[in-house]
Coordinates of C-alpha atoms and ligand atoms in Angstrom, one line a residue:
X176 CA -1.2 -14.3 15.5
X177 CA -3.2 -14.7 12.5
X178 CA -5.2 -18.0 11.7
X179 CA -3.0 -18.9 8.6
X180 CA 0.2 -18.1 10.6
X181 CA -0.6 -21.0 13.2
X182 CA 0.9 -23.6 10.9
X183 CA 4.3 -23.8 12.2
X184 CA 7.1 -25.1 9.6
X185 CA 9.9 -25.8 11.6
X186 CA 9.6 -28.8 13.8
X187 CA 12.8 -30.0 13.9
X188 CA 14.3 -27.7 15.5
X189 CA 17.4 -28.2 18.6
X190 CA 20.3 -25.8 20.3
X191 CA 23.5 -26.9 18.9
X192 CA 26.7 -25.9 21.0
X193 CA 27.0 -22.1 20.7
X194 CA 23.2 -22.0 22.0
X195 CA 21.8 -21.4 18.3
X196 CA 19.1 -22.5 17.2
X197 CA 19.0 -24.8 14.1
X198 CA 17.1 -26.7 12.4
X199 CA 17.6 -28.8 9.2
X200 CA 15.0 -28.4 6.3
X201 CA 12.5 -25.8 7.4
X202 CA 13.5 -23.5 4.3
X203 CA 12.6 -25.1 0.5
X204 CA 15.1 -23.6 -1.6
X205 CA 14.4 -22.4 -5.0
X206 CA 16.5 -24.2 -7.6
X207 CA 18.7 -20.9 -9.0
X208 CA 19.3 -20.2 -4.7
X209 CA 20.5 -23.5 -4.1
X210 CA 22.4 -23.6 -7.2
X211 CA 23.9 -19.9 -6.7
X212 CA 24.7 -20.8 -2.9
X213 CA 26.7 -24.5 -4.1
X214 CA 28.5 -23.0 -5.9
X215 CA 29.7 -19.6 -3.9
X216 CA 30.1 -23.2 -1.3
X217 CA 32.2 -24.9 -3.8
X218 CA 35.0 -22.0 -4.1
X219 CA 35.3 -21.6 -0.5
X220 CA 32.8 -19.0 0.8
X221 CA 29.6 -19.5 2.6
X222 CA 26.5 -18.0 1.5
X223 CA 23.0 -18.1 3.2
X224 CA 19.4 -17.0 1.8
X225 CA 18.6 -14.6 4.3
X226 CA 15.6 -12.5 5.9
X227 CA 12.2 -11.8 4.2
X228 CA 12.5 -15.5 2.5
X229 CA 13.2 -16.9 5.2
X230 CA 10.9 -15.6 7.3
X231 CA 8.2 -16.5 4.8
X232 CA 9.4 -19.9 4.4
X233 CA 9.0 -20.6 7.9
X234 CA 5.6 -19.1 7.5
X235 CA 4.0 -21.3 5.4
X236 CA 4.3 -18.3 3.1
X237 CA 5.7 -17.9 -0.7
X238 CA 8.3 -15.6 -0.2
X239 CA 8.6 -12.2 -2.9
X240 CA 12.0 -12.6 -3.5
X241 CA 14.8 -14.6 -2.7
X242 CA 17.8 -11.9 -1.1
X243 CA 21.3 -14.4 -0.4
X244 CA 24.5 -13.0 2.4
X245 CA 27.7 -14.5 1.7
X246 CA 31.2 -14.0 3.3
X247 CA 32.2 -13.5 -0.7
X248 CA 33.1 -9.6 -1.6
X249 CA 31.8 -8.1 -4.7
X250 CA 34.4 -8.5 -6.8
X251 CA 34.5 -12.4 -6.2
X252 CA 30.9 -12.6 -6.6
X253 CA 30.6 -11.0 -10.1
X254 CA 34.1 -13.4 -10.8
X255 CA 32.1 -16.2 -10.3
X256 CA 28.7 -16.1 -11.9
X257 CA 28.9 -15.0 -15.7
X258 CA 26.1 -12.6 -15.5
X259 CA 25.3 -9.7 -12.9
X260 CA 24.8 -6.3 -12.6
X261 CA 26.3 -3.9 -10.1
X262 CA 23.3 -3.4 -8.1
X263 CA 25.1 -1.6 -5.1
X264 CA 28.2 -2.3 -4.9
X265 CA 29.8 -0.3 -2.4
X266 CA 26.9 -1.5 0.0
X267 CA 27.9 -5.3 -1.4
X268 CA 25.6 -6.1 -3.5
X269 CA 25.5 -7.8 -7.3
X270 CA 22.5 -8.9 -8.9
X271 CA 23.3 -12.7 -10.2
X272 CA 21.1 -13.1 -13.3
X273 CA 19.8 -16.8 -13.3
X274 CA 17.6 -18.1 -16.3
X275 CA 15.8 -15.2 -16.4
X276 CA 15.9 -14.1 -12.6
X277 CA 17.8 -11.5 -10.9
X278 CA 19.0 -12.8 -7.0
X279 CA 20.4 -10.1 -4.8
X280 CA 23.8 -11.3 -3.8
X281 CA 25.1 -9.0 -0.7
X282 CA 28.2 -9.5 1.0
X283 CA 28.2 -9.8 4.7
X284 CA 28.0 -6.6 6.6
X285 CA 28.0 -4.2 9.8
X286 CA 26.1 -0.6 9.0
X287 CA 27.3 2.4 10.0
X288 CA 24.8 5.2 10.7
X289 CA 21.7 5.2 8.2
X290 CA 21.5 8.9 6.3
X291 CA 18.6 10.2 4.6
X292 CA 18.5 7.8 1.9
X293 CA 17.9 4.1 1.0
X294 CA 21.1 2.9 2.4
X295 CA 23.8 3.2 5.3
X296 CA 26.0 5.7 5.3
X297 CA 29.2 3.3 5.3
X298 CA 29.0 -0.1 5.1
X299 CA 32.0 -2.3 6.4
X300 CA 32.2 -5.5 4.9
X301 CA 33.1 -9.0 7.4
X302 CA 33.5 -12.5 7.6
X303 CA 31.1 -13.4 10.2
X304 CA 27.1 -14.6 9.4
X305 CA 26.7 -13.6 13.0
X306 CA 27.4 -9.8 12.6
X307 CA 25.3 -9.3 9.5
X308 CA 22.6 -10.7 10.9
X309 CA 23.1 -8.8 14.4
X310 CA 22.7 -5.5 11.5
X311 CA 19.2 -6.9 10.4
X312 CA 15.9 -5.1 12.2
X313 CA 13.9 -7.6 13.8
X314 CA 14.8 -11.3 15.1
X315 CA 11.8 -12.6 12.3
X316 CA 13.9 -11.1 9.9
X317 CA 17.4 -12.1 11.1
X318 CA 17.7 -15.4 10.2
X319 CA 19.6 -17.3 7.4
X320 CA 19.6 -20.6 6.2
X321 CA 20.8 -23.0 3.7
X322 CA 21.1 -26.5 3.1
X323 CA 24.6 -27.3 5.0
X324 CA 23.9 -25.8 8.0
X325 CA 20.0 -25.5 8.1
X326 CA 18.6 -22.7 9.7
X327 CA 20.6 -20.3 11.7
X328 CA 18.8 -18.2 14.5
X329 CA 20.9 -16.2 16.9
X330 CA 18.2 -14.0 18.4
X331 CA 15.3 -16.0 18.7
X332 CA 14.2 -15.4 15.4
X333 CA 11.6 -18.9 15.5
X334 CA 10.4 -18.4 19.0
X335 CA 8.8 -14.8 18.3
X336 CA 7.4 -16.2 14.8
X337 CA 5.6 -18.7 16.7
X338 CA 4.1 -15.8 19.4
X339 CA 3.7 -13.6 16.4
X340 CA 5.9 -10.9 18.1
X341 CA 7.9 -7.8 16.3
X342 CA 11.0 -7.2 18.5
X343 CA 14.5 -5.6 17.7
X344 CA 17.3 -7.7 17.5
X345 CA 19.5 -6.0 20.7
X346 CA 18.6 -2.7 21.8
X347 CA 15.1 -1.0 20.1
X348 CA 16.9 2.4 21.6
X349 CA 19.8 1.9 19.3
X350 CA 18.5 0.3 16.5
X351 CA 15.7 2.8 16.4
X352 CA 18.6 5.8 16.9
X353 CA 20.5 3.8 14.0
X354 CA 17.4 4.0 11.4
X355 CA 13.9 5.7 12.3
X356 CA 12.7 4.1 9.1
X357 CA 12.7 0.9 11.2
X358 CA 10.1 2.2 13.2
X359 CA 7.6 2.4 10.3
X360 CA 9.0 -1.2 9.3
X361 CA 7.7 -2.3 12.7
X362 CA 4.1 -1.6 12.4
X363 CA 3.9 -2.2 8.4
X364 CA 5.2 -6.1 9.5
X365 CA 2.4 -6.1 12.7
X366 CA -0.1 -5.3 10.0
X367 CA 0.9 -7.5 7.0
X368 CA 1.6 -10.5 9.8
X369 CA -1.0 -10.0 12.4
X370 CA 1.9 -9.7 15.2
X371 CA 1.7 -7.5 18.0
X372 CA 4.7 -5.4 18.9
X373 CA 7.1 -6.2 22.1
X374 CA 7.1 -3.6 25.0
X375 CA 10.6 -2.4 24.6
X376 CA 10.4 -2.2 20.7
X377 CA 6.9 -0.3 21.1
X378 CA 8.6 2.1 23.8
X379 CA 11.6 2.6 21.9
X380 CA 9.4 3.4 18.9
X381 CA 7.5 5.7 20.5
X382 CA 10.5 7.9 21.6
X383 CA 12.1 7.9 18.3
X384 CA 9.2 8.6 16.1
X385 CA 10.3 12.3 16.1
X386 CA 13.4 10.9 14.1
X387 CA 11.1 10.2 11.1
X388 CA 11.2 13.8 9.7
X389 CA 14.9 12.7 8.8
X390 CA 14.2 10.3 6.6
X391 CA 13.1 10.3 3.1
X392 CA 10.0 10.1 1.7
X393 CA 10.5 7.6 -0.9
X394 CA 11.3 5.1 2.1
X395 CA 8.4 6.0 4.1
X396 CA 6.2 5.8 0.8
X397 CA 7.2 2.4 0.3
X398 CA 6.4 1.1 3.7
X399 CA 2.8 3.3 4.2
X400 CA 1.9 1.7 1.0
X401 CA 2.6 -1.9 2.4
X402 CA 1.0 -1.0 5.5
X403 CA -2.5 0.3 3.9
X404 CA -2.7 -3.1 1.7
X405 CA -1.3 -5.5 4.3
X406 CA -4.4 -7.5 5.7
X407 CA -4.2 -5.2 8.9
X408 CA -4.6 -1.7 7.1
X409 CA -6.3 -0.6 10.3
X410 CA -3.2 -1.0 12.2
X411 CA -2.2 2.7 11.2
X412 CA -3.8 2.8 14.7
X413 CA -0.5 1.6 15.9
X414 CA 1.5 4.2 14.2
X415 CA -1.5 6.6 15.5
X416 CA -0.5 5.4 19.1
X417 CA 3.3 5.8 18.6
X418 CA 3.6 9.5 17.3
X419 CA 4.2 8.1 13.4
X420 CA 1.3 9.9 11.9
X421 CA 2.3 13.1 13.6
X422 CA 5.2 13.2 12.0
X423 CA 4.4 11.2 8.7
X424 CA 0.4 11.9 8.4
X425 CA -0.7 14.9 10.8
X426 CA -4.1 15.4 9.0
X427 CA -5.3 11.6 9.9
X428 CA -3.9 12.6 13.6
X429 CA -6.9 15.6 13.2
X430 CA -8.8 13.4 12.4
X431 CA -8.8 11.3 15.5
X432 CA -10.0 14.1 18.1
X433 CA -13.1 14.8 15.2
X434 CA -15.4 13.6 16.4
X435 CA -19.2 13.2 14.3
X436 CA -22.4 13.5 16.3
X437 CA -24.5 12.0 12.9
X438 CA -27.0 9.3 13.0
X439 CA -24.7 8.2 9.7
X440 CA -21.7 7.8 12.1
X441 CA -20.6 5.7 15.3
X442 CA -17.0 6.2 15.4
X443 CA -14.7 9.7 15.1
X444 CA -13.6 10.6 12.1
X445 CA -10.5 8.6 12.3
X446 CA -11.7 5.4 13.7
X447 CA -14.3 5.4 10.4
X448 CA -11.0 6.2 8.4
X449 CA -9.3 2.6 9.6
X450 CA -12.5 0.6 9.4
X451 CA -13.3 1.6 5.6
X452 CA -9.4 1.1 4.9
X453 CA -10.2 -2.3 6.6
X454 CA -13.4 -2.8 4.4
X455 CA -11.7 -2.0 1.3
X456 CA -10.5 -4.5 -1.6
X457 CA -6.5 -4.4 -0.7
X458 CA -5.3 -2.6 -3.9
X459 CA -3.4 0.5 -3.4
X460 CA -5.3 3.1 -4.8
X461 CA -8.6 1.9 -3.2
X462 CA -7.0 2.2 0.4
X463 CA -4.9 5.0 -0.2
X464 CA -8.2 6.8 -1.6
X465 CA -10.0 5.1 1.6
X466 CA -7.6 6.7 3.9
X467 CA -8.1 9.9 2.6
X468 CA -11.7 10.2 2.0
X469 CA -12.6 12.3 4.4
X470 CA -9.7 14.1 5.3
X471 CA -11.6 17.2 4.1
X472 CA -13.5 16.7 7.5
X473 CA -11.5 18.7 9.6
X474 CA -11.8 21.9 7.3
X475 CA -15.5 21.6 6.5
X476 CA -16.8 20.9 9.9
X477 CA -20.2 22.7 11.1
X478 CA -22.9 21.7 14.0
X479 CA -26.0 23.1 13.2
X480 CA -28.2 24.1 16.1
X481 CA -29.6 20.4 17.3
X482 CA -26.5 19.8 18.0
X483 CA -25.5 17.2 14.9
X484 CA -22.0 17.7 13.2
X485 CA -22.1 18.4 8.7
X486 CA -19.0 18.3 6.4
X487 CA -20.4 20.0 3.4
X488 CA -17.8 20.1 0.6
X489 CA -15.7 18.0 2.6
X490 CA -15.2 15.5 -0.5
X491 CA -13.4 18.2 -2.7
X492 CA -11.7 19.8 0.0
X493 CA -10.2 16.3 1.0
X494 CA -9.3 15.7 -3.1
X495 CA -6.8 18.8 -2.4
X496 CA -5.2 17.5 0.8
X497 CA -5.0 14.2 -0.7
X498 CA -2.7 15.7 -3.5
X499 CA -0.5 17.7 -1.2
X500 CA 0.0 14.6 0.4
X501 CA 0.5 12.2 -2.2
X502 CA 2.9 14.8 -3.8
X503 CA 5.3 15.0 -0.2
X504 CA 5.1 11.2 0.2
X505 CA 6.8 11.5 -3.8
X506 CA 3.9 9.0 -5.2
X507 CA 3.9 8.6 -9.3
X508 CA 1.1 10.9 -10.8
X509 CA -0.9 8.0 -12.0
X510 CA -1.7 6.4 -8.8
X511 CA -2.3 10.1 -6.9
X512 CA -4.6 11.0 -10.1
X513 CA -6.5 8.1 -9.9
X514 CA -6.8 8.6 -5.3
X515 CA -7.7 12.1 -5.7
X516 CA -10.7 11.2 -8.4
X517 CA -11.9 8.8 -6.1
X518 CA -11.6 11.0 -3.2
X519 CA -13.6 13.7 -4.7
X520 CA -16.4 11.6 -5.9
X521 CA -16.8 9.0 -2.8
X522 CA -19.7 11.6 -1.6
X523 CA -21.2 11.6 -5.3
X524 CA -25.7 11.2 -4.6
X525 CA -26.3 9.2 -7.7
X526 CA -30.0 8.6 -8.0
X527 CA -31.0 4.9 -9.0
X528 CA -32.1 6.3 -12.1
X529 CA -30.5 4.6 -15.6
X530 CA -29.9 8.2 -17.0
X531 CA -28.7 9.6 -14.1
X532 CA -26.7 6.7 -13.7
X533 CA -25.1 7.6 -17.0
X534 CA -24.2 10.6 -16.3
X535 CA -22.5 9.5 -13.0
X536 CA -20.3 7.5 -15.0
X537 CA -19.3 9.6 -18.0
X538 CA -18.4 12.3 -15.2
X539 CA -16.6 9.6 -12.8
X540 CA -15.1 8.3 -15.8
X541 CA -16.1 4.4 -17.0
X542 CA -12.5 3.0 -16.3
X543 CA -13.0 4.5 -12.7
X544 CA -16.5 3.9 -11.5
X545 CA -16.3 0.5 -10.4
X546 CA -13.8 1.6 -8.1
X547 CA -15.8 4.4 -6.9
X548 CA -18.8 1.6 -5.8
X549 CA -16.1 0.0 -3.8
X550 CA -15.1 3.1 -2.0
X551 CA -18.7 3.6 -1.5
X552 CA -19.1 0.1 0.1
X553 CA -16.4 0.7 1.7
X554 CA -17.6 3.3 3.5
X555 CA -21.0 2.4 4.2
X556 CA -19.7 -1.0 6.3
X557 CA -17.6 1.6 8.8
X558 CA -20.7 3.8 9.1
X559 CA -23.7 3.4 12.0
X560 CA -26.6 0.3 11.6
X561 CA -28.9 4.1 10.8
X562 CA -30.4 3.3 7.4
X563 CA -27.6 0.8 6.7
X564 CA -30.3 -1.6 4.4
X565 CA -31.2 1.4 2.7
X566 CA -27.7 2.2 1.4
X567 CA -26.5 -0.9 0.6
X568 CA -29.8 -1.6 -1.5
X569 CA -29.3 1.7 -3.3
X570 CA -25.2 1.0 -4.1
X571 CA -26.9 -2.7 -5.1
X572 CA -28.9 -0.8 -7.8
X573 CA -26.4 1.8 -9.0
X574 CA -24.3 -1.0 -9.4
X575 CA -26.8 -3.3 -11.6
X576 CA -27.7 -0.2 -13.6
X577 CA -24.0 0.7 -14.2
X578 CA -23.8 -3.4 -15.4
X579 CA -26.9 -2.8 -18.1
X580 CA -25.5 -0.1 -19.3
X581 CA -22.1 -1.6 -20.2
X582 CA -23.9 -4.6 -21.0
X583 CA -26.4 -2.5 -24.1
X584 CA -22.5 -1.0 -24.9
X585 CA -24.1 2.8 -24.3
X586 CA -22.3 5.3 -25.2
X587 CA -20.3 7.6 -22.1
X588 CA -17.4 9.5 -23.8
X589 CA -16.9 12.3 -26.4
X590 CA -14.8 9.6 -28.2
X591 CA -17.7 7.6 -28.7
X592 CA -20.3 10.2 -29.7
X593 CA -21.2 9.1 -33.4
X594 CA -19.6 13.1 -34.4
X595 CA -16.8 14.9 -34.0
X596 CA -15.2 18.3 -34.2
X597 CA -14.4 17.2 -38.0
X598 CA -18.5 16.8 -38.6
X599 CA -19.0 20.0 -36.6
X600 CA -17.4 22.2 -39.3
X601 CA -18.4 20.1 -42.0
X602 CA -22.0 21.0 -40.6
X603 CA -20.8 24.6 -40.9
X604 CA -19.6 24.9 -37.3
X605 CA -16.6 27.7 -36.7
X606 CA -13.3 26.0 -35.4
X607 CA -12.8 27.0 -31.6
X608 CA -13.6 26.2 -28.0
X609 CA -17.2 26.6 -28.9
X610 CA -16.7 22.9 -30.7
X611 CA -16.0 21.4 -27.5
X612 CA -19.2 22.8 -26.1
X613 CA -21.3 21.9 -28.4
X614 CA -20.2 18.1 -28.4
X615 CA -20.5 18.2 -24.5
X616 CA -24.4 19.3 -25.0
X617 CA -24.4 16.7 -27.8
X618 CA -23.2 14.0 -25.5
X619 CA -25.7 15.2 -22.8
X620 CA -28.6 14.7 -25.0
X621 CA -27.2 10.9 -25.8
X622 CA -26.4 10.3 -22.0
X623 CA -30.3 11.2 -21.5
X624 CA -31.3 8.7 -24.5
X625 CA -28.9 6.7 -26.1
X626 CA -30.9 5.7 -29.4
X627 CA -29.8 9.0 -30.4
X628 CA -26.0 8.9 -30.8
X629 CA -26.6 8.8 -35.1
X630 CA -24.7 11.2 -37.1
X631 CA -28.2 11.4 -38.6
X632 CA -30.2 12.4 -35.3
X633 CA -27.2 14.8 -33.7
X634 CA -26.8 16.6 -37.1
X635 CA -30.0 17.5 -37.3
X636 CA -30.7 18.7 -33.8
X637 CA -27.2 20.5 -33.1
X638 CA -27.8 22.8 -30.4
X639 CA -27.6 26.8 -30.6
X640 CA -24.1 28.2 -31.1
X641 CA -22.7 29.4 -27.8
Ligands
LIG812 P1 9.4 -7.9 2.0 O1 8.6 -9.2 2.0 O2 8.5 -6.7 2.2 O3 10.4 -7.7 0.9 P2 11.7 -8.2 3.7 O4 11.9 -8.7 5.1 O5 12.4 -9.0 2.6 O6 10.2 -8.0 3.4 P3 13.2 -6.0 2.7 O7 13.0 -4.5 2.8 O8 13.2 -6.6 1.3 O9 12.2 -6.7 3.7 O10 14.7 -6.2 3.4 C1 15.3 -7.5 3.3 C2 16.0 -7.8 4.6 O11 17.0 -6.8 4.9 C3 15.1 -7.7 5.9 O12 14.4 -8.9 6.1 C4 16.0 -7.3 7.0 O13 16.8 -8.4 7.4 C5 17.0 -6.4 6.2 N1 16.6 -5.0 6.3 C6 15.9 -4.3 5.4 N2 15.7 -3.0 5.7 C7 16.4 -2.8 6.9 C8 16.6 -1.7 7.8 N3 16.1 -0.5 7.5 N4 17.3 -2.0 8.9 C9 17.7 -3.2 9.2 N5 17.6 -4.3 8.4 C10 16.9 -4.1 7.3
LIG813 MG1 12.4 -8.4 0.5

């Protein structure tokens, strides 16, 4: 288990009658939950918070968001708060608007069969906490509490906290068969916890991986994103191990029988990939883009006749697969445009050189380069001790270079270039794409020495007409 998953919040914790685990005040409350569940208490129903919260509570952890089960239908819900919004009802749930905050109110529940989409296929509704939490993936997640009652465990939600285990509540086989997507939940909850996975869970896992091809990619997006910025990105290992990237991520399984007989390298292709997702800042785009740096590899491969192992062109070639497979995984444009860039520029020889320097970041774009040194660092840590010093001194100058020049306020775009098209044709220019050329030479000239970006200086040494 992870160092700051050793403190252990509930202590007071005893079997009451039906051999369920309780305890009283593990769980602080937010002041709209407790207020939302008194008063669903007060006209007769029980309501609980429930699963992620109260798993982080227990944690140590501030939870996300605060999700609340109640023996309440719909309808009764949305009679007794004076603002919600139908967030799902026939699965049973409302949204209760509170001061400002929305708090998913779902009734309790036994699934039917999961379809290829966010939610079950049918949804029966029932009295008893017990079943809705029997519906719930894993026992760390299948617990409820609230103030009355305290903490209510029915499948040894606590115990496998404290040993920092994943395991199904009942039968993996089953719960697996019910929803694949809750074999992708399993490793993305090792990785953000530190927990290892139970044998059965892990077996059961591995025989229903097959059965993620049926689900949607929206789902799966949501849950490879959590596992690349989860504390444990590396653990894609586990979904490696478990036939989740043949069926999700094929080109990272290539990548683990590639192997790279370079002085640069010490690891495959694929162990690299999970040691620079490791070394990476946990934002998304800087470990998706980490992940699929060198995807390219597979394609570009060459030994030359000593016997060492080249990937020329393996940056750009990677850029592409990248977009193919940020495009199935359904990611928004902005967040694949910003991966791919960085993909096809983590290979980018800069020389420590202010002007090429420059350049490097009016090409890279200014917004994007400081994320492109942290790819590069990024990289470097998951590569062999061969000329390690070496690198990291030069990322050390392109980086204090890149920091003068947005410190003396250079100038890097055609939108800062002291003309424009407008001055072009005042200056006689014809209108046309030969404009844009002639600014791009213009702007190469002030990239080489910025004193020159005057009207002034570029007017009077405008480049030939191409
Ligand atoms: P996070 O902190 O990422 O939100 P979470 O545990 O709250 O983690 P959610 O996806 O928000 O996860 O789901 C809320 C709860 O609903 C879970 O704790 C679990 O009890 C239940 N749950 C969610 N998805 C599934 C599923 N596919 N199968 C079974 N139970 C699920
Ligand atoms: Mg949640």
């Amino acid at each position: 288990m992870d160092k700051e998953n050793k403190e252990w919040a509930g202590e007071n914790v005893w079997k009451n009658g039906d051999g369920i685990l309780e305890s009283k005040k593990p769980v602080r409350l937010p002041e709209a939950v407790g207020e939302i569940i008194r008063r669903l208490g007060r006209a007769g129903f029980e309501a609980y918070a429930v699963g992620g919260c109260v798993r982080d509570s227990l944690l140590g952890r501030t939870p996300s968001d605060w999700d609340i089960t109640t023996s309440a239908r719909p309808e009764e819900v949305k009679r007794l708060f004076e603002r919600t919004v139908d967030t799902g009802l026939v699965h049973g749930t409302v949204t209760v608007l509170w001061r400002g905050s929305g708090y998913e109110v779902t009734t309790y529940r036994v699934d039917g069969e999961y379809e290829d989409g966010r939610h079950p296929k049918e949804v029966s509704f029932t009295g008893e906490l017990g079943e809705d939490l029997r519906r719930r993936d894993f026992t760390i997640n299948a617990m409820a509490y609230n103030e009355e009652r305290g903490l209510v465990d029915v499948f040894g939600g606590q115990e496998d906290l404290k040993r920092g285990v994943i395991r199904c509540v009942g039968d993996p086989d089953e719960r697996f068969g019910e929803d694949a997507l809750r074999i992708m939940r399993a490793v993305r909850f090792s990785a953000q916890l530190g927990f290892s996975i139970e044998k059965k869970t892990r077996e059961a896992m591995r025989g229903h991986a097959v059965y993620l091809e049926k689900v949607s990619a929206e789902r799966i997006q949501v849950e490879l994103t959590k596992l690349v910025t989860s504390p444990h990105p590396d653990y894609l290992r586990i979904a490696w191990e478990t036939g989740i990237t043949r069926i999700i991520l094929p080109e990272f399984d290539r990548l683990m029988e590639l192997p790279q007989n370079n002085p640069h390298h010490c690891y495959c292709v694929g162990e690299h990939t999970l040691h620079a997702m490791k070394a990476a800042p946990a934002d998304k785009c800087l470990r998706l883009a980490m992940l699929y740096h060198d995807f390219g590899k597979a394609e570009c491969h060459t030994r030359d006749e000593r016997g060492i192992d080249h990937f020329y062109g393996h940056a750009k070639a990677g850029s592409e697969i990248a977009r193919r497979v940020q495009r199935r995984l359904r990611y928004d444009n902005e967040t694949t445009d910003r991966v791919c860039a960085l993909v096809y520029w983590h290979d980018y020889r800069i020389e420590p050189d202010i002007r090429a320097v420059r350049r490097a970041i009016s090409r890279v774009g200014p917004k994007l380069f400081p994320f492109l040194m942290q790819v590069k660092r990024a990289d470097l840590e998951a590569q062999s001790d061969y000329q390690r010093q070496e690198k990291s001194d030069w990322l050390l100058q392109l980086e204090e270079l890149a920091h003068r020049i947005e410190a003396q306020g250079d100038c890097l775009t055609l939108k800062e270039l002291a003309v424009d098209g407008r001055d072009l044709m005042e200056a006689g220019r014809k209108p046309g794409p030969g404009l844009g050329r002639t600014l791009q030479m213009l702007l190469e000239m002030v990239l080489e020495e910025p004193s020159r970006n005057t009207k002034e200086y570029l007017l009077a040494n405008l480049p030939k007409e191409t």
